[in-house]
mmCIF file of C-alpha atoms and ligand atoms in Angstrom:
data_model
loop_
_atom_site.group_PDB
_atom_site.id
_atom_site.type_symbol
_atom_site.label_atom_id
_atom_site.label_comp_id
_atom_site.label_asym_id
_atom_site.label_seq_id
_atom_site.Cartn_x
_atom_site.Cartn_y
_atom_site.Cartn_z
ATOM 1 C CA UNK A 298 -2.023 -14.311 30.886
ATOM 2 C CA UNK A 299 -3.197 -16.154 27.825
ATOM 3 C CA UNK A 300 -0.645 -15.721 25.038
ATOM 4 C CA UNK A 301 -3.063 -15.237 21.620
ATOM 5 C CA UNK A 302 -1.660 -17.595 18.990
ATOM 6 C CA UNK A 303 -2.054 -15.974 15.554
ATOM 7 C CA UNK A 304 -0.462 -18.788 14.094
ATOM 8 C CA UNK A 305 -2.164 -21.441 15.169
ATOM 9 C CA UNK A 306 -5.701 -19.812 14.632
ATOM 10 C CA UNK A 307 -4.920 -18.761 11.411
ATOM 11 C CA UNK A 308 -3.741 -22.634 10.575
ATOM 12 C CA UNK A 309 -6.959 -23.757 11.953
ATOM 13 C CA UNK A 310 -9.223 -21.354 10.138
ATOM 14 C CA UNK A 311 -6.992 -22.188 6.683
ATOM 15 C CA UNK A 312 -7.894 -25.934 7.736
ATOM 16 C CA UNK A 313 -11.603 -25.083 7.890
ATOM 17 C CA UNK A 314 -11.541 -22.843 4.748
ATOM 18 C CA UNK A 315 -9.906 -26.071 2.626
ATOM 19 C CA UNK A 316 -12.406 -28.435 3.775
ATOM 20 C CA UNK A 317 -15.196 -26.068 3.029
ATOM 21 C CA UNK A 318 -13.762 -25.565 -0.758
ATOM 22 C CA UNK A 319 -13.171 -29.498 -1.142
ATOM 23 C CA UNK A 320 -16.895 -29.700 -0.114
ATOM 24 C CA UNK A 321 -17.956 -27.200 -2.556
ATOM 25 C CA UNK A 322 -15.792 -28.729 -5.623
ATOM 26 C CA UNK A 323 -17.186 -32.249 -4.761
ATOM 27 C CA UNK A 324 -20.794 -30.912 -4.956
ATOM 28 C CA UNK A 325 -19.704 -29.762 -8.732
ATOM 29 C CA UNK A 326 -19.264 -25.768 -7.366
ATOM 30 C CA UNK A 327 -16.210 -23.593 -8.500
ATOM 31 C CA UNK A 328 -12.653 -23.798 -6.857
ATOM 32 C CA UNK A 329 -12.394 -19.976 -5.516
ATOM 33 C CA UNK A 330 -9.536 -18.265 -7.584
ATOM 34 C CA UNK A 331 -7.651 -15.118 -6.185
ATOM 35 C CA UNK A 332 -5.472 -13.048 -8.800
ATOM 36 C CA UNK A 333 -3.086 -10.762 -7.316
ATOM 37 C CA UNK A 334 -1.315 -7.933 -8.966
ATOM 38 C CA UNK A 335 2.157 -6.889 -7.864
ATOM 39 C CA UNK A 336 4.287 -3.868 -9.262
ATOM 40 C CA UNK A 337 7.704 -3.585 -9.038
ATOM 41 C CA UNK A 338 10.142 -5.229 -6.453
ATOM 42 C CA UNK A 339 9.633 -4.108 -3.357
ATOM 43 C CA UNK A 340 10.915 -6.602 -0.577
ATOM 44 C CA UNK A 341 8.104 -6.494 2.008
ATOM 45 C CA UNK A 342 5.656 -6.583 -1.155
ATOM 46 C CA UNK A 343 7.121 -9.662 -2.451
ATOM 47 C CA UNK A 344 7.082 -11.161 0.659
ATOM 48 C CA UNK A 345 3.372 -10.495 1.196
ATOM 49 C CA UNK A 346 2.399 -11.625 -2.619
ATOM 50 C CA UNK A 347 4.047 -15.156 -2.076
ATOM 51 C CA UNK A 348 2.799 -15.482 1.337
ATOM 52 C CA UNK A 349 -0.351 -15.177 -0.121
ATOM 53 C CA UNK A 350 0.325 -17.222 -2.894
ATOM 54 C CA UNK A 351 1.053 -19.996 -0.677
ATOM 55 C CA UNK A 352 -1.755 -19.180 1.252
ATOM 56 C CA UNK A 353 -4.370 -19.771 -1.566
ATOM 57 C CA UNK A 354 -2.598 -23.565 -1.726
ATOM 58 C CA UNK A 355 -3.047 -24.199 1.493
ATOM 59 C CA UNK A 356 -6.906 -23.200 1.319
ATOM 60 C CA UNK A 357 -7.259 -25.260 -2.225
ATOM 61 C CA UNK A 358 -7.635 -21.897 -4.147
ATOM 62 C CA UNK A 359 -6.697 -21.188 -7.776
ATOM 63 C CA UNK A 360 -4.392 -18.297 -7.775
ATOM 64 C CA UNK A 361 -2.910 -16.307 -10.319
ATOM 65 C CA UNK A 362 -0.147 -13.810 -9.693
ATOM 66 C CA UNK A 363 0.323 -10.747 -12.325
ATOM 67 C CA UNK A 364 3.593 -9.054 -12.160
ATOM 68 C CA UNK A 365 4.574 -5.669 -13.824
ATOM 69 C CA UNK A 366 7.638 -3.611 -13.415
ATOM 70 C CA UNK A 367 7.438 -0.301 -11.816
ATOM 71 C CA UNK A 368 7.437 1.792 -14.747
ATOM 72 C CA UNK A 369 4.176 0.657 -15.772
ATOM 73 C CA UNK A 370 1.945 3.450 -16.388
ATOM 74 C CA UNK A 371 -1.469 4.062 -14.370
ATOM 75 C CA UNK A 372 -3.272 3.703 -17.718
ATOM 76 C CA UNK A 373 -1.821 0.064 -18.044
ATOM 77 C CA UNK A 374 -2.770 -0.726 -14.333
ATOM 78 C CA UNK A 375 -6.053 0.526 -14.722
ATOM 79 C CA UNK A 376 -6.748 -1.459 -17.608
ATOM 80 C CA UNK A 377 -5.389 -4.614 -15.998
ATOM 81 C CA UNK A 378 -8.046 -3.856 -13.351
ATOM 82 C CA UNK A 379 -10.718 -3.606 -16.025
ATOM 83 C CA UNK A 380 -9.669 -7.066 -17.073
ATOM 84 C CA UNK A 381 -9.777 -8.658 -13.901
ATOM 85 C CA UNK A 382 -12.881 -7.006 -13.224
ATOM 86 C CA UNK A 383 -14.692 -8.699 -16.287
ATOM 87 C CA UNK A 384 -13.005 -11.863 -15.960
ATOM 88 C CA UNK A 385 -15.401 -14.436 -14.789
ATOM 89 C CA UNK A 386 -12.811 -16.893 -13.775
ATOM 90 C CA UNK A 387 -11.637 -14.376 -11.361
ATOM 91 C CA UNK A 388 -13.550 -14.158 -8.240
ATOM 92 C CA UNK A 389 -11.405 -11.821 -6.163
ATOM 93 C CA UNK A 390 -8.325 -9.840 -6.885
ATOM 94 C CA UNK A 391 -5.860 -7.631 -4.777
ATOM 95 C CA UNK A 392 -3.302 -5.034 -6.242
ATOM 96 C CA UNK A 393 -0.585 -5.156 -3.523
ATOM 97 C CA UNK A 394 0.285 -1.687 -2.113
ATOM 98 C CA UNK A 395 2.312 0.508 -1.863
ATOM 99 C CA UNK A 396 2.342 1.461 -5.802
ATOM 100 C CA UNK A 397 4.676 3.432 -7.435
ATOM 101 C CA UNK A 398 4.529 7.224 -6.728
ATOM 102 C CA UNK A 399 3.439 7.989 -9.977
ATOM 103 C CA UNK A 400 0.184 5.843 -9.805
ATOM 104 C CA UNK A 401 -2.633 7.091 -7.861
ATOM 105 C CA UNK A 402 -3.372 4.446 -5.616
ATOM 106 C CA UNK A 403 -6.857 5.542 -4.750
ATOM 107 C CA UNK A 404 -7.836 5.867 -8.577
ATOM 108 C CA UNK A 405 -6.593 1.970 -9.024
ATOM 109 C CA UNK A 406 -8.470 1.100 -5.306
ATOM 110 C CA UNK A 407 -11.635 2.742 -6.956
ATOM 111 C CA UNK A 408 -11.511 1.103 -10.428
ATOM 112 C CA UNK A 409 -11.601 -2.328 -8.912
ATOM 113 C CA UNK A 410 -14.949 -3.816 -8.868
ATOM 114 C CA UNK A 411 -16.248 -3.756 -5.231
ATOM 115 C CA UNK A 412 -17.887 -7.364 -5.734
ATOM 116 C CA UNK A 413 -14.268 -8.747 -6.522
ATOM 117 C CA UNK A 414 -12.338 -6.399 -3.875
ATOM 118 C CA UNK A 415 -11.637 -8.828 -1.029
ATOM 119 C CA UNK A 416 -8.805 -6.609 0.350
ATOM 120 C CA UNK A 417 -12.095 -4.531 1.413
ATOM 121 C CA UNK A 418 -10.538 -1.029 0.617
ATOM 122 C CA UNK A 419 -12.810 0.059 -1.871
ATOM 123 C CA UNK A 420 -15.422 2.931 -0.776
ATOM 124 C CA UNK A 421 -18.203 1.244 -1.061
ATOM 125 C CA UNK A 422 -17.081 -1.782 1.039
ATOM 126 C CA UNK A 423 -15.549 0.592 3.608
ATOM 127 C CA UNK A 424 -19.033 2.528 3.500
ATOM 128 C CA UNK A 425 -21.050 -0.559 3.953
ATOM 129 C CA UNK A 426 -18.847 -1.895 6.785
ATOM 130 C CA UNK A 427 -19.110 1.334 8.693
ATOM 131 C CA UNK A 428 -22.944 0.871 8.625
ATOM 132 C CA UNK A 429 -23.285 -2.482 9.145
ATOM 133 C CA UNK A 430 -24.029 -4.028 6.230
ATOM 134 C CA UNK A 431 -22.595 -7.342 4.431
ATOM 135 C CA UNK A 432 -19.206 -6.504 2.843
ATOM 136 C CA UNK A 433 -15.641 -7.583 2.499
ATOM 137 C CA UNK A 434 -14.043 -6.169 5.651
ATOM 138 C CA UNK A 435 -10.136 -5.276 5.560
ATOM 139 C CA UNK A 436 -8.058 -8.330 6.621
ATOM 140 C CA UNK A 437 -6.135 -6.715 9.472
ATOM 141 C CA UNK A 438 -9.208 -5.381 11.658
ATOM 142 C CA UNK A 439 -11.202 -8.557 10.729
ATOM 143 C CA UNK A 440 -8.358 -10.613 11.913
ATOM 144 C CA UNK A 441 -8.447 -8.754 15.056
ATOM 145 C CA UNK A 442 -11.981 -9.234 15.509
ATOM 146 C CA UNK A 443 -11.512 -13.064 14.964
ATOM 147 C CA UNK A 444 -8.768 -13.255 17.523
ATOM 148 C CA UNK A 445 -11.076 -11.581 20.087
ATOM 149 C CA UNK A 446 -14.028 -13.965 19.213
ATOM 150 C CA UNK A 447 -12.065 -17.173 19.127
ATOM 151 C CA UNK A 448 -10.221 -16.538 22.346
ATOM 152 C CA UNK A 449 -13.786 -15.266 24.045
ATOM 153 C CA UNK A 450 -12.364 -12.116 24.662
ATOM 154 C CA UNK A 451 -15.356 -10.315 26.371
ATOM 155 C CA UNK A 452 -15.406 -6.802 24.429
ATOM 156 C CA UNK A 453 -19.454 -5.820 24.944
ATOM 157 C CA UNK A 454 -19.708 -2.675 26.946
ATOM 158 C CA UNK A 455 -15.771 -2.664 27.475
ATOM 159 C CA UNK A 456 -13.736 0.562 26.757
ATOM 160 C CA UNK A 457 -11.485 0.056 23.915
ATOM 161 C CA UNK A 458 -8.571 2.086 22.713
ATOM 162 C CA UNK A 459 -7.079 2.156 19.428
ATOM 163 C CA UNK A 460 -3.945 3.715 18.932
ATOM 164 C CA UNK A 461 -3.651 5.089 15.180
ATOM 165 C CA UNK A 462 -5.856 6.312 12.551
ATOM 166 C CA UNK A 463 -5.095 4.686 9.133
ATOM 167 C CA UNK A 464 -7.629 3.902 6.706
ATOM 168 C CA UNK A 465 -6.521 -0.103 6.596
ATOM 169 C CA UNK A 466 -5.972 -0.430 10.307
ATOM 170 C CA UNK A 467 -7.077 2.459 12.923
ATOM 171 C CA UNK A 468 -10.547 3.851 11.363
ATOM 172 C CA UNK A 469 -11.907 -0.031 10.416
ATOM 173 C CA UNK A 470 -11.034 -1.358 13.599
ATOM 174 C CA UNK A 471 -12.756 1.711 15.415
ATOM 175 C CA UNK A 472 -15.644 1.163 13.504
ATOM 176 C CA UNK A 473 -16.177 -2.570 14.024
ATOM 177 C CA UNK A 474 -15.324 -2.312 17.981
ATOM 178 C CA UNK A 475 -17.914 0.411 17.794
ATOM 179 C CA UNK A 476 -20.608 -1.677 16.088
ATOM 180 C CA UNK A 477 -23.361 -3.802 18.196
ATOM 181 C CA UNK A 478 -22.815 -6.627 16.044
ATOM 182 C CA UNK A 479 -19.358 -7.082 16.465
ATOM 183 C CA UNK A 480 -17.172 -5.274 19.452
ATOM 184 C CA UNK A 481 -20.058 -3.697 20.908
ATOM 185 C CA UNK A 482 -17.444 -1.517 23.073
ATOM 186 C CA UNK A 483 -16.769 1.899 23.819
ATOM 187 C CA UNK A 484 -14.035 3.407 21.554
ATOM 188 C CA UNK A 485 -11.236 5.850 21.689
ATOM 189 C CA UNK A 486 -9.089 6.587 19.190
ATOM 190 C CA UNK A 487 -5.590 8.141 19.619
ATOM 191 C CA UNK A 488 -3.106 9.327 16.814
ATOM 192 C CA UNK A 489 0.092 11.568 16.784
ATOM 193 C CA UNK A 490 -1.907 14.612 17.948
ATOM 194 C CA UNK A 491 -3.911 13.389 20.997
ATOM 195 C CA UNK A 492 -3.314 14.496 24.415
ATOM 196 C CA UNK A 493 -3.195 12.543 27.314
ATOM 197 C CA UNK A 494 -2.750 9.302 25.385
ATOM 198 C CA UNK A 495 -1.268 7.449 28.585
ATOM 199 C CA UNK A 496 -4.270 8.386 30.519
ATOM 200 C CA UNK A 497 -6.437 7.131 28.036
ATOM 201 C CA UNK A 498 -4.703 3.805 27.663
ATOM 202 C CA UNK A 499 -4.349 3.410 31.193
ATOM 203 C CA UNK A 500 -8.543 3.005 31.061
ATOM 204 C CA UNK A 501 -8.435 0.419 28.396
ATOM 205 C CA UNK A 502 -9.806 -2.692 28.941
ATOM 206 C CA UNK A 503 -8.763 -3.550 25.208
ATOM 207 C CA UNK A 504 -5.767 -1.817 23.708
ATOM 208 C CA UNK A 505 -5.098 -2.056 19.777
ATOM 209 C CA UNK A 506 -1.900 -0.593 19.120
ATOM 210 C CA UNK A 507 -1.288 0.473 15.192
ATOM 211 C CA UNK A 508 1.303 2.869 14.875
ATOM 212 C CA UNK A 509 4.503 1.391 14.040
ATOM 213 C CA UNK A 510 6.636 2.647 16.876
ATOM 214 C CA UNK A 511 8.533 -0.170 18.469
ATOM 215 C CA UNK A 512 8.194 -0.649 21.922
ATOM 216 C CA UNK A 513 5.855 2.425 22.334
ATOM 217 C CA UNK A 514 3.188 0.658 24.615
ATOM 218 C CA UNK A 515 5.073 0.339 27.793
ATOM 219 C CA UNK A 516 3.894 -1.485 31.385
ATOM 220 C CA UNK A 517 3.176 1.910 32.922
ATOM 221 C CA UNK A 518 0.022 2.485 30.048
ATOM 222 C CA UNK A 519 -1.609 -0.673 30.594
ATOM 223 C CA UNK A 520 -4.297 -1.489 33.006
ATOM 224 C CA UNK A 521 -4.059 -4.841 35.233
ATOM 225 C CA UNK A 522 -5.853 -7.419 33.115
ATOM 226 C CA UNK A 523 -5.971 -5.581 29.943
ATOM 227 C CA UNK A 524 -6.186 -7.394 26.644
ATOM 228 C CA UNK A 525 -3.523 -6.006 24.409
ATOM 229 C CA UNK A 526 -3.395 -6.434 20.853
ATOM 230 C CA UNK A 527 -0.286 -5.612 19.008
ATOM 231 C CA UNK A 528 -0.512 -4.658 15.066
ATOM 232 C CA UNK A 529 2.791 -3.164 14.578
ATOM 233 C CA UNK A 530 5.203 -4.918 12.578
ATOM 234 C CA UNK A 531 8.336 -2.390 12.010
ATOM 235 C CA UNK A 532 11.637 -3.917 10.746
ATOM 236 C CA UNK A 533 14.530 -3.281 13.266
ATOM 237 C CA UNK A 534 18.239 -3.917 11.965
ATOM 238 C CA UNK A 535 19.583 -7.225 14.007
ATOM 239 C CA UNK A 536 22.826 -8.521 13.217
ATOM 240 C CA UNK A 537 21.904 -11.930 14.639
ATOM 241 C CA UNK A 538 19.530 -12.870 11.884
ATOM 242 C CA UNK A 539 20.225 -14.099 8.519
ATOM 243 C CA UNK A 540 17.775 -11.321 7.376
ATOM 244 C CA UNK A 541 19.595 -8.764 9.156
ATOM 245 C CA UNK A 542 16.497 -7.488 10.736
ATOM 246 C CA UNK A 543 13.744 -8.795 13.134
ATOM 247 C CA UNK A 544 10.195 -7.536 13.236
ATOM 248 C CA UNK A 545 9.385 -5.531 16.246
ATOM 249 C CA UNK A 546 5.760 -4.601 17.492
ATOM 250 C CA UNK A 547 4.488 -1.327 19.083
ATOM 251 C CA UNK A 548 4.281 -2.827 22.499
ATOM 252 C CA UNK A 549 6.971 -3.413 24.982
ATOM 253 C CA UNK A 550 6.194 -7.260 25.065
ATOM 254 C CA UNK A 551 8.094 -8.123 27.945
ATOM 255 C CA UNK A 552 7.099 -5.747 30.637
ATOM 256 C CA UNK A 553 3.281 -5.408 29.202
ATOM 257 C CA UNK A 554 2.402 -9.518 29.197
ATOM 258 C CA UNK A 555 2.760 -10.026 32.729
ATOM 259 C CA UNK A 556 -0.046 -7.236 33.430
ATOM 260 C CA UNK A 557 -2.357 -8.551 30.817
ATOM 261 C CA UNK A 558 -5.275 -10.985 30.447
ATOM 262 C CA UNK A 559 -4.499 -11.627 26.620
ATOM 263 C CA UNK A 560 -2.196 -10.520 24.482
ATOM 264 C CA UNK A 561 -0.897 -10.811 20.896
ATOM 265 C CA UNK A 562 3.079 -11.457 20.212
ATOM 266 C CA UNK A 563 4.852 -9.978 17.042
ATOM 267 C CA UNK A 564 5.715 -12.160 15.324
ATOM 268 C CA UNK A 565 2.869 -15.031 15.350
ATOM 269 C CA UNK A 566 -0.162 -12.794 16.772
ATOM 270 C CA UNK A 567 -1.982 -10.397 14.347
ATOM 271 C CA UNK A 568 0.113 -10.850 10.942
ATOM 272 C CA UNK A 569 -0.737 -14.318 10.250
ATOM 273 C CA UNK A 570 -4.711 -13.493 10.793
ATOM 274 C CA UNK A 571 -4.255 -10.931 8.087
ATOM 275 C CA UNK A 572 -3.400 -13.243 5.501
ATOM 276 C CA UNK A 573 -5.446 -15.653 6.474
ATOM 277 C CA UNK A 574 -8.639 -13.030 6.569
ATOM 278 C CA UNK A 575 -7.922 -12.514 2.931
ATOM 279 C CA UNK A 576 -8.370 -16.188 1.989
ATOM 280 C CA UNK A 577 -11.668 -15.993 4.192
ATOM 281 C CA UNK A 578 -13.043 -13.020 1.900
ATOM 282 C CA UNK A 579 -11.868 -14.775 -1.067
ATOM 283 C CA UNK A 580 -13.877 -17.749 -0.140
ATOM 284 C CA UNK A 581 -16.814 -15.434 0.678
ATOM 285 C CA UNK A 582 -16.435 -14.091 -3.004
ATOM 286 C CA UNK A 583 -16.423 -17.341 -4.473
ATOM 287 C CA UNK A 584 -19.590 -18.397 -2.792
ATOM 288 C CA UNK A 585 -21.275 -14.543 -3.899
ATOM 289 C CA UNK A 586 -21.752 -14.209 -0.130
ATOM 290 C CA UNK A 587 -21.889 -10.348 0.022
ATOM 291 C CA UNK A 588 -22.975 -9.797 -3.590
ATOM 292 C CA UNK A 589 -24.533 -11.265 -6.402
HETATM 293 P P1 LIG B 292 0.202 4.187 9.296
HETATM 294 O O1 LIG B 292 -0.627 4.636 8.100
HETATM 295 O O2 LIG B 292 1.549 4.875 9.191
HETATM 296 O O3 LIG B 292 -0.674 5.047 10.555
HETATM 297 C C1 LIG B 292 0.169 5.238 11.983
HETATM 298 C C2 LIG B 292 -1.017 5.858 12.696
HETATM 299 O O4 LIG B 292 -0.352 6.100 14.091
HETATM 300 C C3 LIG B 292 -1.387 7.417 12.586
HETATM 301 O O5 LIG B 292 -2.839 7.377 12.497
HETATM 302 C C4 LIG B 292 -0.340 8.031 13.336
HETATM 303 O O6 LIG B 292 -1.071 9.314 13.546
HETATM 304 C C5 LIG B 292 -0.289 7.029 14.439
HETATM 305 N N1 LIG B 292 0.852 7.562 15.287
HETATM 306 C C6 LIG B 292 2.250 7.470 14.765
HETATM 307 N N2 LIG B 292 3.298 7.796 15.798
HETATM 308 C C7 LIG B 292 2.503 7.904 16.592
HETATM 309 C C8 LIG B 292 2.515 8.265 18.197
HETATM 310 N N3 LIG B 292 3.843 8.469 18.641
HETATM 311 N N4 LIG B 292 1.751 8.291 19.002
HETATM 312 C C9 LIG B 292 0.322 8.353 18.622
HETATM 313 N N5 LIG B 292 0.093 7.817 17.502
HETATM 314 C C10 LIG B 292 1.075 7.861 16.429
HETATM 315 O O7 LIG B 292 0.382 2.840 10.000
HETATM 316 P P2 LIG B 292 -0.530 1.460 9.588
HETATM 317 O O8 LIG B 292 -0.513 1.320 8.089
HETATM 318 O O9 LIG B 292 -2.109 1.691 10.287
HETATM 319 O O10 LIG B 292 0.050 0.453 10.400
HETATM 320 C C11 LIG B 292 0.472 0.782 11.481
HETATM 321 C C12 LIG B 292 1.579 -0.457 11.970
HETATM 322 O O11 LIG B 292 0.751 -1.623 11.723
HETATM 323 C C13 LIG B 292 2.828 -0.512 10.917
HETATM 324 O O12 LIG B 292 3.814 -1.268 12.059
HETATM 325 C C14 LIG B 292 2.292 -1.550 10.347
HETATM 326 O O13 LIG B 292 3.503 -2.341 9.633
HETATM 327 C C15 LIG B 292 1.646 -2.521 10.810
HETATM 328 N N6 LIG B 292 0.791 -3.378 10.023
HETATM 329 C C16 LIG B 292 0.632 -4.529 10.283
HETATM 330 C C17 LIG B 292 -0.357 -5.571 9.705
HETATM 331 C C18 LIG B 292 -0.263 -6.777 10.026
HETATM 332 O O14 LIG B 292 -1.016 -7.591 9.186
HETATM 333 N N7 LIG B 292 -0.090 -7.269 11.044
HETATM 334 C C19 LIG B 292 -1.159 -5.098 8.874
HETATM 335 C C20 LIG B 292 -1.269 -3.341 8.466
HETATM 336 C C21 LIG B 292 -0.380 -2.745 9.334
HETATM 337 P P3 LIG B 292 -1.459 10.490 12.550
HETATM 338 O O15 LIG B 292 -2.787 10.068 11.796
HETATM 339 O O16 LIG B 292 -1.816 11.855 13.407
HETATM 340 O O17 LIG B 292 -0.189 10.597 11.858
#
């Protein structure tokens, strides 16, 4: 069994990005600049944004954090998005989700200039990804693809089962695993209404779990020699930790790992890759790799 080390892979990629950034700057080019908009004081969002700013430093990017209280109106937030769209010093930006209930998230996502949409959530990027055109691919699926590639996991012609059909993980993951230029696999997507989910999982050469149900995937659901990617990150109470919680994946790791050829841990698997892929997208934005 090979443990897929997302933390180490992310560190390697960030070092590669920094090297490229310093070369670009030395040649007179512009240092990539990521802006992050954070609304309110949600603990999870604060942590994610803080880690994104730290990752920018590690990659040699400029970063700007824009904060608003959670009583900001939708119009005010849209006006901020519009300013960032037209600010030439900003190469890419994100609006950290979730947003307060009174703000229409989809409206905000669609207001972002798709050429600066480094989260890859704008319908233009989602659509271009679905038909295999150059675009910003959302960070979590891109991180998983990158791990599979860097660990030389064979995907072409293999059976891939994805648990979960969210817009940010399950659906784009299925699109990418299906496409010839990426996974080139035979893909099945299961969700909360799927019948025979266990039997589907048992057929999987590559099983990607993204449902947010701690320990859902047990050993009896996994084929001998399978590759298991655990996207789940649920906070479960843990009195032994200073924070009072620990992160739990969707896979019952201890019993599943011995059956696998490759498996990602939680934490330290997919999670660190997600922020790293945001950095890669920001580098692409700075280089105008996909759009002029
Ligand atoms: P989500 O929007 O809540 O979607 C969950 C999906 O799982 C839905 O499609 C749901 O089915 C399905 N599901 C729920 N319970 C199920 C069950 N018992 N059997 C089969 N399917 C079930 O979640 P998400 O945003 O995709 O996130 C999923 C997990 O990944 C969460 O733990 C999240 O924290 C984590 N995550 C981690 C990263 C990272 O960087 N590591 C990034 C994003 C998300 P229905 O569609 O039928 O409701």
